[in-house]
Structures are given as C-alpha cells and as structure tokens.
mmCIF file of C-alpha atoms in Angstrom:
data_model
loop_
_atom_site.group_PDB
_atom_site.id
_atom_site.type_symbol
_atom_site.label_atom_id
_atom_site.label_comp_id
_atom_site.label_asym_id
_atom_site.label_seq_id
_atom_site.Cartn_x
_atom_site.Cartn_y
_atom_site.Cartn_z
ATOM 1 C CA MET A 1135 103.221 177.973 172.882
ATOM 2 C CA ALA A 1136 101.779 180.982 174.704
ATOM 3 C CA GLU A 1137 101.690 180.873 178.490
ATOM 4 C CA GLU A 1138 98.242 180.126 179.928
ATOM 5 C CA PHE A 1139 96.877 182.394 182.668
ATOM 6 C CA ILE A 1140 94.256 181.484 185.288
ATOM 7 C CA THR A 1141 91.995 184.071 186.944
ATOM 8 C CA VAL A 1142 92.232 184.086 190.754
ATOM 9 C CA GLY A 1143 90.281 187.278 191.494
ATOM 10 C CA GLU A 1144 88.332 190.221 190.124
ATOM 11 C CA ILE A 1145 88.787 193.851 191.128
ATOM 12 C CA VAL A 1146 85.268 194.968 192.047
ATOM 13 C CA ASN A 1147 85.906 198.375 193.609
ATOM 14 C CA THR A 1148 88.335 200.728 195.266
ATOM 15 C CA GLN A 1149 88.979 200.658 199.016
ATOM 16 C CA GLY A 1150 89.965 203.847 200.799
ATOM 17 C CA ILE A 1151 91.807 206.804 199.302
ATOM 18 C CA ARG A 1152 95.370 205.449 199.081
ATOM 19 C CA GLY A 1153 94.891 203.358 195.931
ATOM 20 C CA GLU A 1154 93.814 200.068 197.462
ATOM 21 C CA VAL A 1155 91.426 197.818 195.533
ATOM 22 C CA ARG A 1156 88.727 195.414 196.697
ATOM 23 C CA VAL A 1157 89.116 191.971 195.138
ATOM 24 C CA LEU A 1158 86.540 189.207 194.972
ATOM 25 C CA PRO A 1159 88.677 186.058 195.098
ATOM 26 C CA THR A 1160 87.845 183.304 192.596
ATOM 27 C CA THR A 1161 90.342 180.863 194.068
ATOM 28 C CA ASP A 1162 90.102 178.214 196.759
ATOM 29 C CA PHE A 1163 93.424 179.573 198.029
ATOM 30 C CA PRO A 1164 92.896 183.291 198.852
ATOM 31 C CA GLU A 1165 96.031 183.196 201.010
ATOM 32 C CA ARG A 1166 97.933 183.286 197.710
ATOM 33 C CA PHE A 1167 97.475 187.080 197.682
ATOM 34 C CA LYS A 1168 99.513 187.369 200.892
ATOM 35 C CA GLN A 1169 102.187 184.963 199.627
ATOM 36 C CA THR A 1170 102.597 186.415 196.124
ATOM 37 C CA GLN A 1171 104.508 189.548 195.235
ATOM 38 C CA LYS A 1172 103.762 189.668 191.512
ATOM 39 C CA ILE A 1173 100.384 189.172 189.861
ATOM 40 C CA PHE A 1174 99.010 189.885 186.409
ATOM 41 C CA LEU A 1175 96.118 192.242 185.678
ATOM 42 C CA LEU A 1176 93.979 191.592 182.592
ATOM 43 C CA LEU A 1177 91.994 194.703 181.744
ATOM 44 C CA GLN A 1178 90.398 195.571 178.393
ATOM 45 C CA GLY A 1179 92.376 192.862 176.621
ATOM 46 C CA GLN A 1180 95.730 194.068 177.973
ATOM 47 C CA ARG A 1181 97.774 192.116 180.534
ATOM 48 C CA ARG A 1182 100.382 193.731 182.756
ATOM 49 C CA GLN A 1183 102.247 192.688 185.842
ATOM 50 C CA LEU A 1184 101.643 194.421 189.188
ATOM 51 C CA THR A 1185 103.531 194.223 192.486
ATOM 52 C CA ILE A 1186 101.493 193.502 195.624
ATOM 53 C CA ASN A 1187 102.690 195.764 198.425
ATOM 54 C CA ARG A 1188 100.083 194.691 201.013
ATOM 55 C CA ALA A 1189 97.183 192.241 201.189
ATOM 56 C CA TRP A 1190 94.560 191.683 203.869
ATOM 57 C CA GLU A 1191 91.120 190.182 204.240
ATOM 58 C CA HIS A 1192 87.976 192.273 204.692
ATOM 59 C CA LYS A 1193 84.647 190.409 204.856
ATOM 60 C CA GLN A 1194 84.479 188.197 201.742
ATOM 61 C CA PHE A 1195 87.041 190.368 199.915
ATOM 62 C CA ILE A 1196 90.807 190.661 199.717
ATOM 63 C CA ILE A 1197 92.120 194.225 199.856
ATOM 64 C CA LEU A 1198 95.276 194.799 197.819
ATOM 65 C CA LYS A 1199 97.682 197.707 197.611
ATOM 66 C CA PHE A 1200 99.861 197.698 194.488
ATOM 67 C CA ASP A 1201 103.190 199.536 194.258
ATOM 68 C CA GLU A 1202 102.136 200.867 190.840
ATOM 69 C CA VAL A 1203 98.850 202.437 192.049
ATOM 70 C CA ALA A 1204 99.312 205.696 193.967
ATOM 71 C CA ASP A 1205 95.773 206.887 194.696
ATOM 72 C CA MET A 1206 92.045 206.255 194.451
ATOM 73 C CA SER A 1207 91.706 207.716 190.942
ATOM 74 C CA GLU A 1208 94.330 205.273 189.607
ATOM 75 C CA ALA A 1209 92.665 202.414 191.512
ATOM 76 C CA GLU A 1210 89.296 203.382 190.003
ATOM 77 C CA LYS A 1211 90.695 202.629 186.519
ATOM 78 C CA LEU A 1212 91.363 199.001 187.553
ATOM 79 C CA LYS A 1213 87.711 198.154 188.326
ATOM 80 C CA GLY A 1214 86.567 195.093 186.412
ATOM 81 C CA GLY A 1215 90.128 193.890 185.940
ATOM 82 C CA LEU A 1216 90.925 190.213 186.399
ATOM 83 C CA LEU A 1217 93.868 189.163 188.544
ATOM 84 C CA GLN A 1218 95.678 186.212 187.037
ATOM 85 C CA VAL A 1219 98.594 183.880 187.618
ATOM 86 C CA PRO A 1220 100.427 181.689 185.137
ATOM 87 C CA ARG A 1221 99.117 178.121 185.160
ATOM 88 C CA THR A 1222 102.573 177.012 186.349
ATOM 89 C CA GLU A 1223 101.977 178.899 189.641
ATOM 90 C CA LEU A 1224 98.750 177.082 190.555
ATOM 91 C CA THR A 1225 98.659 175.322 193.906
ATOM 92 C CA ASP A 1226 98.986 171.568 193.470
ATOM 93 C CA LEU A 1227 95.761 169.768 194.321
ATOM 94 C CA PRO A 1228 95.446 166.324 195.898
ATOM 95 C CA LYS A 1229 94.902 163.325 193.610
ATOM 96 C CA ASP A 1230 91.386 163.210 192.104
ATOM 97 C CA CYS A 1231 90.761 166.914 192.848
ATOM 98 C CA TYR A 1232 90.349 169.431 190.037
ATOM 99 C CA TYR A 1233 90.123 173.139 189.454
ATOM 100 C CA ILE A 1234 86.734 174.399 188.263
ATOM 101 C CA PHE A 1235 88.235 175.671 185.006
ATOM 102 C CA GLU A 1236 89.418 172.102 184.319
ATOM 103 C CA ILE A 1237 85.896 170.683 184.826
ATOM 104 C CA VAL A 1238 83.953 173.263 182.798
ATOM 105 C CA GLY A 1239 83.800 172.147 179.177
ATOM 106 C CA LEU A 1240 84.244 168.427 179.799
ATOM 107 C CA LYS A 1241 82.035 166.144 177.708
ATOM 108 C CA VAL A 1242 79.843 164.046 180.013
ATOM 109 C CA ILE A 1243 78.961 160.446 179.158
ATOM 110 C CA ASP A 1244 76.977 157.843 181.063
ATOM 111 C CA GLU A 1245 78.151 154.314 181.927
ATOM 112 C CA ARG A 1246 76.989 153.074 178.482
ATOM 113 C CA GLY A 1247 79.043 155.732 176.675
ATOM 114 C CA GLN A 1248 76.002 157.823 175.700
ATOM 115 C CA GLU A 1249 76.801 161.527 175.548
ATOM 116 C CA LEU A 1250 74.748 163.602 178.021
ATOM 117 C CA GLY A 1251 76.174 167.062 177.280
ATOM 118 C CA LYS A 1252 78.992 169.308 178.474
ATOM 119 C CA VAL A 1253 79.731 170.772 181.898
ATOM 120 C CA ALA A 1254 78.725 174.444 181.652
ATOM 121 C CA ASP A 1255 79.133 175.488 185.276
ATOM 122 C CA VAL A 1256 80.010 174.262 188.762
ATOM 123 C CA LEU A 1257 77.712 175.252 191.616
ATOM 124 C CA ARG A 1258 79.372 175.510 195.031
ATOM 125 C CA THR A 1259 76.627 174.356 197.411
ATOM 126 C CA GLY A 1260 78.661 173.803 200.557
ATOM 127 C CA ALA A 1261 77.964 170.087 201.026
ATOM 128 C CA ASN A 1262 79.296 169.081 197.606
ATOM 129 C CA ASP A 1263 79.721 170.766 194.256
ATOM 130 C CA VAL A 1264 77.085 170.269 191.555
ATOM 131 C CA TYR A 1265 77.991 170.071 187.876
ATOM 132 C CA VAL A 1266 75.575 171.837 185.514
ATOM 133 C CA VAL A 1267 75.505 169.806 182.293
ATOM 134 C CA LYS A 1268 74.097 171.577 179.213
ATOM 135 C CA ARG A 1269 72.334 169.252 176.815
ATOM 136 C CA ASP A 1270 71.706 169.738 173.108
ATOM 137 C CA GLN A 1271 68.001 169.222 173.828
ATOM 138 C CA GLY A 1272 66.049 169.270 177.053
ATOM 139 C CA LYS A 1273 66.745 170.755 180.443
ATOM 140 C CA ASP A 1274 70.178 170.990 182.016
ATOM 141 C CA ILE A 1275 71.208 168.049 184.187
ATOM 142 C CA LEU A 1276 72.437 168.813 187.707
ATOM 143 C CA ILE A 1277 74.971 166.164 188.657
ATOM 144 C CA PRO A 1278 76.236 165.964 192.250
ATOM 145 C CA ALA A 1279 80.030 165.824 192.433
ATOM 146 C CA LEU A 1280 80.091 162.583 194.404
ATOM 147 C CA LYS A 1281 82.304 159.535 193.855
ATOM 148 C CA SER A 1282 79.178 157.392 193.735
ATOM 149 C CA VAL A 1283 77.990 159.399 190.697
ATOM 150 C CA VAL A 1284 81.151 160.675 188.969
ATOM 151 C CA LYS A 1285 83.083 157.544 188.058
ATOM 152 C CA LYS A 1286 85.937 158.995 186.033
ATOM 153 C CA ILE A 1287 87.366 162.385 185.104
ATOM 154 C CA ASP A 1288 89.942 162.522 182.318
ATOM 155 C CA VAL A 1289 90.932 166.173 181.872
ATOM 156 C CA PRO A 1290 93.446 165.584 179.038
ATOM 157 C CA ALA A 1291 90.778 163.640 177.095
ATOM 158 C CA GLY A 1292 88.095 166.219 177.973
ATOM 159 C CA LEU A 1293 85.807 163.539 179.392
ATOM 160 C CA MET A 1294 83.727 162.843 182.500
ATOM 161 C CA GLN A 1295 81.963 159.511 182.963
ATOM 162 C CA VAL A 1296 78.989 159.371 185.314
ATOM 163 C CA GLU A 1297 76.546 156.825 186.666
ATOM 164 C CA LEU A 1298 73.330 158.743 187.184
ATOM 165 C CA PRO A 1299 71.013 157.874 190.061
ATOM 166 C CA GLU A 1300 67.491 156.726 189.063
ATOM 167 C CA GLY A 1301 65.224 159.611 188.113
ATOM 168 C CA LEU A 1302 67.933 162.269 187.717
ATOM 169 C CA ILE A 1303 66.997 162.852 184.078
#
C-alpha cells in the first residue's frame, strides 16, 4: 500500500533574497517546522524530500530555508507547492479529537439514522468549529462541533451521528 501524505503547509511566496520561502501553515502544530528536519514538497504532481535548515515565525507565516534552495530564483519555483508529512508522522491527538482531513467526507446521519449529507468543509470560528454538510438537495447545513450536537464520530466507518437542535434545518 502506498504511503499516505498529509499537507501541513503551502508555500505562498519567497522571503528575502537567500532562498527562503513563506509558508502558510495548515496544521494546528506549526512548531513542527522547527522540530522537523525533513519534509516533502508536492509540486505539479511530483513529490520530493527537502531538508529544513532554518524555520521561524513571521506574522501568520512560517519562514523556511531549505538546504536544497540556494537563492530567490530557486525559491520562486516552489510557489504553490504543498509541504507534506507522512501520515505516520502526525502528532497524536487526544481521545475524541480529529484532524480536519479525517472529518471532511464523513457521511452525516441524524439520531434516527436518516442521512443528512456529507461534511464538505470545517469552518474554524474561534469558539468552536462548524461542520459544513453538503446535502443532495437544499441548502448546506452548518453543524456546530459541540458534544451536545455531535454524538458520535466513527472515522473508520466514515460516519458522523448528530442530534440537531430545533430549527437548524
């Protein structure tokens, strides 16, 4: 079976003239860039491993310097690339916590077993996440990620069971 890779950041621009890149982290653990030496770059369908020489935070970005990238013109070619790690290197989460990529795609059913749709996106609102459930017909359902609403998540089965508050649909 092929190894599965998870995206933890996207190269959005260059930074400076020495080949550094500006990365928008897509991980809840941006400190991983300072703790990791090797990371994979997926660019135009090709994946290759890069060595992180230095990493530091700048505003909402992580700035990375790779051993393999000597100057700004080489860094420019990496724009749009996704930084990935093997699934085996993911940070372990506490019980009943999930990565967004594990939630997206789950089939959502109500307490009676009626299918409501599939999770298409997760909105990070600050107070609590909100699951965007795409329906076959009708408007999307916005489900708050609260224990009082989300009763069960079974990632291996691809299923989320919810008890919707009155008037949510």
